[in-house]
XYZ file of C-alpha atoms in Angstrom:
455
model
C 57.619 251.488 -34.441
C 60.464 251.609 -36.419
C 64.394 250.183 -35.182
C 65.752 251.690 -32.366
C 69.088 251.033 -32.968
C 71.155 253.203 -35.910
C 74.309 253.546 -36.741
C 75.961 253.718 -33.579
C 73.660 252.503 -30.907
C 69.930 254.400 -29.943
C 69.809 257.612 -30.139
C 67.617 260.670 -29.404
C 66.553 263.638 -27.862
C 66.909 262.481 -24.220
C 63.212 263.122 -22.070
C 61.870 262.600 -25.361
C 63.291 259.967 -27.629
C 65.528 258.827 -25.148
C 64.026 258.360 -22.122
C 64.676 256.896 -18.725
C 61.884 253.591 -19.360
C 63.622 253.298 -22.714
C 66.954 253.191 -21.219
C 65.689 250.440 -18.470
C 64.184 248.701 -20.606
C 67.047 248.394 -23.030
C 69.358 247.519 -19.679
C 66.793 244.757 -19.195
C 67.196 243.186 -22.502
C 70.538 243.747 -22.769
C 71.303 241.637 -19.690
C 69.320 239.099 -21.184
C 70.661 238.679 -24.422
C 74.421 240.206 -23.700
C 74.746 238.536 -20.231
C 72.816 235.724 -20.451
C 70.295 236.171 -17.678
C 68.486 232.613 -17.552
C 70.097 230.826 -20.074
C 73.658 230.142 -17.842
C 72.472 228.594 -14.568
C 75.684 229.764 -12.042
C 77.134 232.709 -14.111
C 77.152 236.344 -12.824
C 77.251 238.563 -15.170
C 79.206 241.873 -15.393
C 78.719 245.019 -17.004
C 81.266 248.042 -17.680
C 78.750 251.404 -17.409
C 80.534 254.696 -18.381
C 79.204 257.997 -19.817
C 79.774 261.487 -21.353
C 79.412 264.863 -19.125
C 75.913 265.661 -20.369
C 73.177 266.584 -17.250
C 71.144 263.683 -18.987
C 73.676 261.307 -18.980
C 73.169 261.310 -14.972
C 69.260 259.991 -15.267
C 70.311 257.743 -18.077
C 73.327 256.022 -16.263
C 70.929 255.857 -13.084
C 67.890 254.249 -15.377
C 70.663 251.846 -17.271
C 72.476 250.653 -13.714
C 68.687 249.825 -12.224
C 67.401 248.028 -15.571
C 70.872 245.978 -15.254
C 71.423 245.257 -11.682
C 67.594 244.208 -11.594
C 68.300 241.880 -13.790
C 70.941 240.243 -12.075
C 73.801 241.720 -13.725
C 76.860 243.381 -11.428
C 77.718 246.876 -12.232
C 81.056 248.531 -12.526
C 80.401 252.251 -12.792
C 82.988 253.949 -13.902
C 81.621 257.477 -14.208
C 82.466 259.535 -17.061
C 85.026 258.315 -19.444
C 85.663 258.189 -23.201
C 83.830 255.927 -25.526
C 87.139 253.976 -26.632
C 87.692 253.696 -22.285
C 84.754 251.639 -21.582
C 85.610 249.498 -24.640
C 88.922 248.567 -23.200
C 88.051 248.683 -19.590
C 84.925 245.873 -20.796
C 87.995 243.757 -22.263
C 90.722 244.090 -19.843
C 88.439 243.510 -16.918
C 86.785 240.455 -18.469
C 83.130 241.547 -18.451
C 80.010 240.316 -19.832
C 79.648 243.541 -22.248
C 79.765 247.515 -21.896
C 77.353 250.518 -22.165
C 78.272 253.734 -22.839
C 76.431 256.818 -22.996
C 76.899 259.606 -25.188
C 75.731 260.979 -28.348
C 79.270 262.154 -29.467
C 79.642 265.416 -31.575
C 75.667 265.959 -31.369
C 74.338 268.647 -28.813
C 73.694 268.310 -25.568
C 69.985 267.938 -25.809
C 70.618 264.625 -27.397
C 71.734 261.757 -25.588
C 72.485 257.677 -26.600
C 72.927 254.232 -25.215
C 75.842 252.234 -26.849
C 76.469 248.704 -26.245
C 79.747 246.826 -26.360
C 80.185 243.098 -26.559
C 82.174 240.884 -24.626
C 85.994 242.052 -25.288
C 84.448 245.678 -25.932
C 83.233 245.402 -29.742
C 80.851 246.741 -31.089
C 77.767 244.609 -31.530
C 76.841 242.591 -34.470
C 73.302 244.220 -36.294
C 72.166 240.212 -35.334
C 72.672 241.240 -31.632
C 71.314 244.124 -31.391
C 68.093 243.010 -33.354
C 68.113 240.220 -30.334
C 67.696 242.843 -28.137
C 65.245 244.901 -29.493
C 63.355 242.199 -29.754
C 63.532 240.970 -26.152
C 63.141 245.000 -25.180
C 59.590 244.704 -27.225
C 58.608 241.254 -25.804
C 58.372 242.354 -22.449
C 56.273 245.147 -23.244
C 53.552 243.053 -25.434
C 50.136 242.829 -24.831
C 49.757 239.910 -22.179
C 53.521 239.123 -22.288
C 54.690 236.597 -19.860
C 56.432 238.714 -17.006
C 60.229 237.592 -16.752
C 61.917 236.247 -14.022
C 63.853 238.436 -11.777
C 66.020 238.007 -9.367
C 65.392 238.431 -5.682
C 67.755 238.514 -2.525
C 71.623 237.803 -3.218
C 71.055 237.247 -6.758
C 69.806 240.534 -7.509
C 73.219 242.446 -9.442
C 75.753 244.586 -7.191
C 76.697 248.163 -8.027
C 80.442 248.967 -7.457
C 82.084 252.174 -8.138
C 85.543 251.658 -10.286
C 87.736 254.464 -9.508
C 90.618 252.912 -10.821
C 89.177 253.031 -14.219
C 90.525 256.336 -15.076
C 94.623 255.494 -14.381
C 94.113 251.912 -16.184
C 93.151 253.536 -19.355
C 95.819 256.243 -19.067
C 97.950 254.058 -18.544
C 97.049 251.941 -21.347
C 97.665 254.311 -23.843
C 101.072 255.922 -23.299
C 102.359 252.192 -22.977
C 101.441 251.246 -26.585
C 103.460 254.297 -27.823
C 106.620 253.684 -29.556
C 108.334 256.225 -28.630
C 107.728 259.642 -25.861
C 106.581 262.893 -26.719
C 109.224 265.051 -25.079
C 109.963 268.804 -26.298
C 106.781 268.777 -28.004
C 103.946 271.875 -27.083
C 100.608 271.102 -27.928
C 97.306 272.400 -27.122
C 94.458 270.348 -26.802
C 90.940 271.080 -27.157
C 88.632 268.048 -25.425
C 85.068 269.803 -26.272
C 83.730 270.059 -22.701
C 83.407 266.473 -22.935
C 84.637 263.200 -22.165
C 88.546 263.244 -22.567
C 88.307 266.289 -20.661
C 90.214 264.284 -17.906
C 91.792 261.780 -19.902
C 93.769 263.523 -22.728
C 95.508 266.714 -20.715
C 96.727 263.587 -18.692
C 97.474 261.135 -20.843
C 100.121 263.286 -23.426
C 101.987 265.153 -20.515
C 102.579 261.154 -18.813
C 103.717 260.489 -22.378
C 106.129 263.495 -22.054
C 104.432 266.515 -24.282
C 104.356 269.622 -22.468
C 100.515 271.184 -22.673
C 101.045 274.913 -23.016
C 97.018 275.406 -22.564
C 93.516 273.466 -23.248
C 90.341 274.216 -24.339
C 87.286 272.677 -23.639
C 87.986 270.827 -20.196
C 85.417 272.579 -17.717
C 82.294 271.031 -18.881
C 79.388 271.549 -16.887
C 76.788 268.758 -18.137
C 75.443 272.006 -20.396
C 78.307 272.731 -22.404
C 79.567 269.583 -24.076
C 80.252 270.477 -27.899
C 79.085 273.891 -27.568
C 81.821 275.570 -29.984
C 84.314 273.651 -29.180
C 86.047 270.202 -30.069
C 86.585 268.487 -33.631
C 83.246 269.884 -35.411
C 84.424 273.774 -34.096
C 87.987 274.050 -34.687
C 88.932 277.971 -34.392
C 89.277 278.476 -30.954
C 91.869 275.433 -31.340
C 93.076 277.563 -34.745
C 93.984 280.353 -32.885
C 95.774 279.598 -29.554
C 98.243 277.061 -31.370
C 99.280 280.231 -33.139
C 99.075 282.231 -29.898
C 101.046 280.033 -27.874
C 103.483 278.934 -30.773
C 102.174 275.295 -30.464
C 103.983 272.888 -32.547
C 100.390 271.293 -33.051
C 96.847 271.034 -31.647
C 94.773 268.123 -30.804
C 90.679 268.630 -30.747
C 88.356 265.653 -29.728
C 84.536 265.452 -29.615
C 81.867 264.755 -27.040
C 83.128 260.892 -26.536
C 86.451 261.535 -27.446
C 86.199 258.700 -30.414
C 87.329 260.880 -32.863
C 90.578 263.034 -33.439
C 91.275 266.077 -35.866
C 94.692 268.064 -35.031
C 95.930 271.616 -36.654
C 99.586 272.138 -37.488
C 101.586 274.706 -36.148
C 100.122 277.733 -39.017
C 96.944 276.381 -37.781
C 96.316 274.930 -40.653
C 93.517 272.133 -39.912
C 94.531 268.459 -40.735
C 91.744 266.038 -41.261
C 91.279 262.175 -40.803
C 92.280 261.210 -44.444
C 95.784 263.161 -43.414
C 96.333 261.363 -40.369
C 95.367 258.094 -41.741
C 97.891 258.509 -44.035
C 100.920 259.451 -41.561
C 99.789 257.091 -39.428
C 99.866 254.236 -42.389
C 103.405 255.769 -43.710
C 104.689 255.189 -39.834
C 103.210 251.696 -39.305
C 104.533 250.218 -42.238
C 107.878 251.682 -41.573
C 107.581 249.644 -38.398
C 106.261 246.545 -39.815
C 103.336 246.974 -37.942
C 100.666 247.699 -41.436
C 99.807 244.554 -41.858
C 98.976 243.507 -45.355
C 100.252 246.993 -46.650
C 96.471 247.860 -46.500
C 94.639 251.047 -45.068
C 90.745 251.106 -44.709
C 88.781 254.232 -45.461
C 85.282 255.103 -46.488
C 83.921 256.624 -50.007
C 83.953 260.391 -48.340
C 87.653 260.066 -47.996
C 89.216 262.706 -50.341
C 90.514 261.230 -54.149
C 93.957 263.242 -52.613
C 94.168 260.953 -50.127
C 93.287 257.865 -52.372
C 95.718 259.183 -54.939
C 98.466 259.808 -52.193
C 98.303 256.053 -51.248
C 98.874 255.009 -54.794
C 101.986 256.556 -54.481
C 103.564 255.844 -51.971
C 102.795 251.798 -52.191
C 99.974 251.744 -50.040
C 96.715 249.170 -50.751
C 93.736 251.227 -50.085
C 90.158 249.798 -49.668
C 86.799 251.358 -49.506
C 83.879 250.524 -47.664
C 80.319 252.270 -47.025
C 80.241 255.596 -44.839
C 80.637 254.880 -41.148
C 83.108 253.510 -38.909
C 81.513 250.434 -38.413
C 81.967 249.762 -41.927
C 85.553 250.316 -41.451
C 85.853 248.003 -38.084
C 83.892 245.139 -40.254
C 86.159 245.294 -42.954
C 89.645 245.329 -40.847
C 88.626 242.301 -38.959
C 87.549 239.825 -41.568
C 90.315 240.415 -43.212
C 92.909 241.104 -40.606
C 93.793 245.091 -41.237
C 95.437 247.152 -38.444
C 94.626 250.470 -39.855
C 91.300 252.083 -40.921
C 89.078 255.243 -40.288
C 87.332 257.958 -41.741
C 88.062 261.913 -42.993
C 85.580 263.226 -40.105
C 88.853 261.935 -37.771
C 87.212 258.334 -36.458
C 90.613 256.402 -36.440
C 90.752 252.455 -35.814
C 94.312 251.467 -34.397
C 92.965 247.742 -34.057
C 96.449 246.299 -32.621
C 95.786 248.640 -29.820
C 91.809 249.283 -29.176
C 88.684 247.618 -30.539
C 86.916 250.860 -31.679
C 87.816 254.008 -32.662
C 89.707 256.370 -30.133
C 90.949 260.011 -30.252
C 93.022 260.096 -27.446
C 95.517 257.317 -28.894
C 94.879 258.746 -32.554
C 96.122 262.079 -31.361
C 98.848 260.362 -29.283
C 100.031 258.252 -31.860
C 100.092 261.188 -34.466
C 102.530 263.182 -32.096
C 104.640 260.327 -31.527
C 105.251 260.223 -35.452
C 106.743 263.846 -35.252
C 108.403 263.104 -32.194
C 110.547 259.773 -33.894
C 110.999 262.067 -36.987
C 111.536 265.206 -35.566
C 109.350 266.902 -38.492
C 106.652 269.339 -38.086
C 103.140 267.823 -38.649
C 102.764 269.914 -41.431
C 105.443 268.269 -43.447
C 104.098 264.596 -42.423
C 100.459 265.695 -43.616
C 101.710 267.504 -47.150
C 102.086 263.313 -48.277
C 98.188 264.273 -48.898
C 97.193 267.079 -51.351
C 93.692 267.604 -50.909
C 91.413 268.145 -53.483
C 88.191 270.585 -53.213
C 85.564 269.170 -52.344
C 82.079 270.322 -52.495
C 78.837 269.191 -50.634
C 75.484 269.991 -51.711
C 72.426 268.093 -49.627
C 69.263 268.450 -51.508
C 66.254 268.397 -49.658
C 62.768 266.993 -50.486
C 63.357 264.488 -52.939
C 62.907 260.578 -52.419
C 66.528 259.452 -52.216
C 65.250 255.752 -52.412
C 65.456 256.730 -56.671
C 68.775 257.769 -56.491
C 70.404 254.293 -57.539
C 67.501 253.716 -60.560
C 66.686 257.032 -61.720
C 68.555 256.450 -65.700
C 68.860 260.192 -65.387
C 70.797 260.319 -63.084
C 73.070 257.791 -64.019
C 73.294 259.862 -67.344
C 73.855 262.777 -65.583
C 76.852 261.254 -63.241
C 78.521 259.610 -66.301
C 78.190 262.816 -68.008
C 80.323 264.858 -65.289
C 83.011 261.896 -64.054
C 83.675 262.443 -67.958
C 84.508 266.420 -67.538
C 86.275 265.964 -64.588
C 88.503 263.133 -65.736
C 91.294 260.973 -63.404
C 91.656 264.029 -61.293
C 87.934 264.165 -59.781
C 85.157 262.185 -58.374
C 81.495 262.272 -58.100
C 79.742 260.895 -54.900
C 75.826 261.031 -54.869
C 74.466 259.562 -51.301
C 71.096 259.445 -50.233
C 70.985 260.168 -46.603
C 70.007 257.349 -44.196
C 67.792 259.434 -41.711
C 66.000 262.074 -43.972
C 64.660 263.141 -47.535
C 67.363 264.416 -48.805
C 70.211 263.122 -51.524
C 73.964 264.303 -50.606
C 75.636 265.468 -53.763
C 79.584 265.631 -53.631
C 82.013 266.468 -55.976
C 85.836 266.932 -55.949
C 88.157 268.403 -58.861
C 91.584 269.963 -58.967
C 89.780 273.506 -59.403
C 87.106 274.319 -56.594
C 85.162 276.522 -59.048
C 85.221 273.429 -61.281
C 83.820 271.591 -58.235
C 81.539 273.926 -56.935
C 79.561 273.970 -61.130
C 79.610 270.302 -60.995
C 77.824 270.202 -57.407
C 75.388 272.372 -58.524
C 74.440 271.056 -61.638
C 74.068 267.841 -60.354
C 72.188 269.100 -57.367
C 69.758 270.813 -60.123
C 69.301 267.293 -61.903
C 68.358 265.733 -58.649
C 65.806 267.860 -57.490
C 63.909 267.817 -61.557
C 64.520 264.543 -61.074
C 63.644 263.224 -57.543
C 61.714 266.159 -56.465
């Protein structure tokens, strides 16, 4: 069997991949190894349980509650709540660790199980190999049954209503300044900001001419809506004379906004307000952004500019996190909008990204379109090519040939990215340049040298 855990927790089609004896099973372990079931004699353990909208989240959260109270571990169920939420209500509240379920922009067939440490991080690969391995060890061939709990030691289960206002409240008190006389529309993908967001900016003082996305039905989460469908968004911030728009996906962990011409601003754009702002405040420490190699050479180019140390890690936010906490960061993220505000929330969260973005035109009283030109992005091109074995990609001498051959033509003013992908047979070949024709020849000539190549 190969791991269960990838990038951001398990993952699957739910009923299939992801199914309820996975999801108890996991609870189990988890309790073990992220409570410490058996190995503190006297401590309780808590757990923070939250979840997206979708119809399987229900099953799930039922199947993860049982695995965990079974196990001795006291449940706070919170119902359905951002990502980002359950992270902070795990740390404010003191408990053992969090769970969250969602599988964020993916469709609503799919479903996952996230865990959060104690203090609502994310876990450590070393952790979540620990628990694997205690999910597999109970399920071996003449494994020794473990000890449960019986009578008063068996775990509670406790609704936490209050969940919702805490985290609203949360976020408009970290804001430096209020939002009023802005209009924004907001588009929370059917899924779990659907609540939280509409809320959250009109407390901070932003009036919210109209929303999109915030009727989901367990069916609908993601379903042409939120940060991976952004015309709907596009074209009622025109309609309604918006000064901006704010768009979210299914967990609400990530955060892409259009300007007023509905004009779509990405993560690299808001990064760099966001970095422009905080070191105006004092508040960047070390002068340093984080970002990932997909960011956009604009973006890289614009924080040359204006002063501002960039690093680059690996593609994912959990890259990012890693990176900002051993060495002490306060701002990272990635273009696809996954912003990390770490002075204010130990994983990436839309709702505050988003907030904090309009409280930046707010202080300056300039349209977010003026704030974003500090980035001129360049075109970028994306070719995946399929059936090739991607594990070559770093050895093959053509290839290296090949890359050298076309970071030559483009010159200071373009990049070449080739990625193999982490899930399937396919290599990811990207290329930016000042000219997208100039991009799109490059792309495809690689492309045509991986696939002789690889193929």
């Amino acid at each position: 069997m190969g791991r269960l855990f990838g990038t951001d927790g398990v993952r699957g089609v739910a009923g299939v991949d992801l199914t309820a004896e996975l999801a108890l099973g996991l609870a189990v372990a988890a309790a073990h190894v992220l409570g410490e079931v058996g190995s503190r004699p006297g401590h309780r353990p808590t757990a923070v349980v939250g979840r997206d909208p979708r119809a399987s989240g229900e099953f799930l959260e039922s199947a993860v509650v049982a695995g965990l109270a079974s196990a001795g571990v006291d449940v706070l169920r919170v119902g359905v709540l951002p990502t980002p939420a359950i992270a902070h209500l795990t740390g404010v509240l003191g408990a053992d660790f969090g769970v969250m379920l969602s599988a964020s922009h993916n469709a609503m067939p799919d479903n996952g199980i996230k865990f959060l440490a104690r203090g609502g991080h994310k876990l450590a690969d070393e952790l979540e190999d620990r628990i694997e391995a205690q999910y597999h060890r109970h399920r071996e061939p003449g494994a020794t049954e473990w000890s449960r709990p019986t009578g008063a030691d068996v775990g509670r289960v406790r609704d936490y209503d209050e969940g919702f206002d805490q985290y609203v409240a949360h976020l408009v008190a970290v804001l430096p300044n209020r939002l009023d006389g802005l209009r924004v529309v907001l588009d929370e993908a059917h899924g779990a900001a659907a609540r939280v967001s509409p809320e959250a900016f009109a407390r901070a003082g932003a009036e919210v001419i109209t929303t999109i996305g915030t009727e989901p039905d367990g069916l609908n989460i993601n379903d042409g809506v939120g940060s991976t469908h952004l015309a709907q968004l596009q074209a009622a911030v025109v309609a309604h004379q918006a000064d901006f728009g704010i768009a979210h996906d299914g967990d609400a962990d990530r955060c892409l906004a259009v300007d007023a011409e509905g004009r779509e601003i990405d993560g690299d754009q808001i990064l760099a307000v966001l970095a422009l702002a905080m070191r105006e405040h004092g508040t960047l420490r070390k002068n340093t952004v984080v970002a990932t190699v997909m960011s956009n050479l604009g973006f890289k180019l614009a924080m040359e500019r204006e002063g501002v140390h960039f690093e680059e890690t690996g593609v994912g936010d959990r890259y990012v996190l890693e990176r900002m906490k051993a060495q002490g960061y306060a701002l990272g993220g990635e273009q696809s909008g996954h912003v990390i505000l770490l002075d204010h929330a130990t994983t990436g969260d839309g709702t505050l990204t988003g907030l904090m973005l309009a409280a930046r035109m707010a202080e300056t009283g300039r349209s977010l379109a003026d704030l974003a030109s500090v980035v001129t992005r360049l075109p970028q091109v994306l070719v995946n090519v399929p059936d090739v074995d991607r594990t070559r990609v770093a050895s093959a001498p053509e290839l290296r040939t090949a890359v050298e051959e076309a970071e030559h033509a483009l010159g200071t003013t373009g990049r070449v990215l080739l990625r193999p992908s982490g899930t399937e047979p396919l290599v990811r070949v990207m290329v930016e340049a000042a000219d997208i024709e100039q991009a799109r020849s490059v792309a495809s000539g690689l492309a045509d040298v991986v696939k002789s190549t690889l193929g």
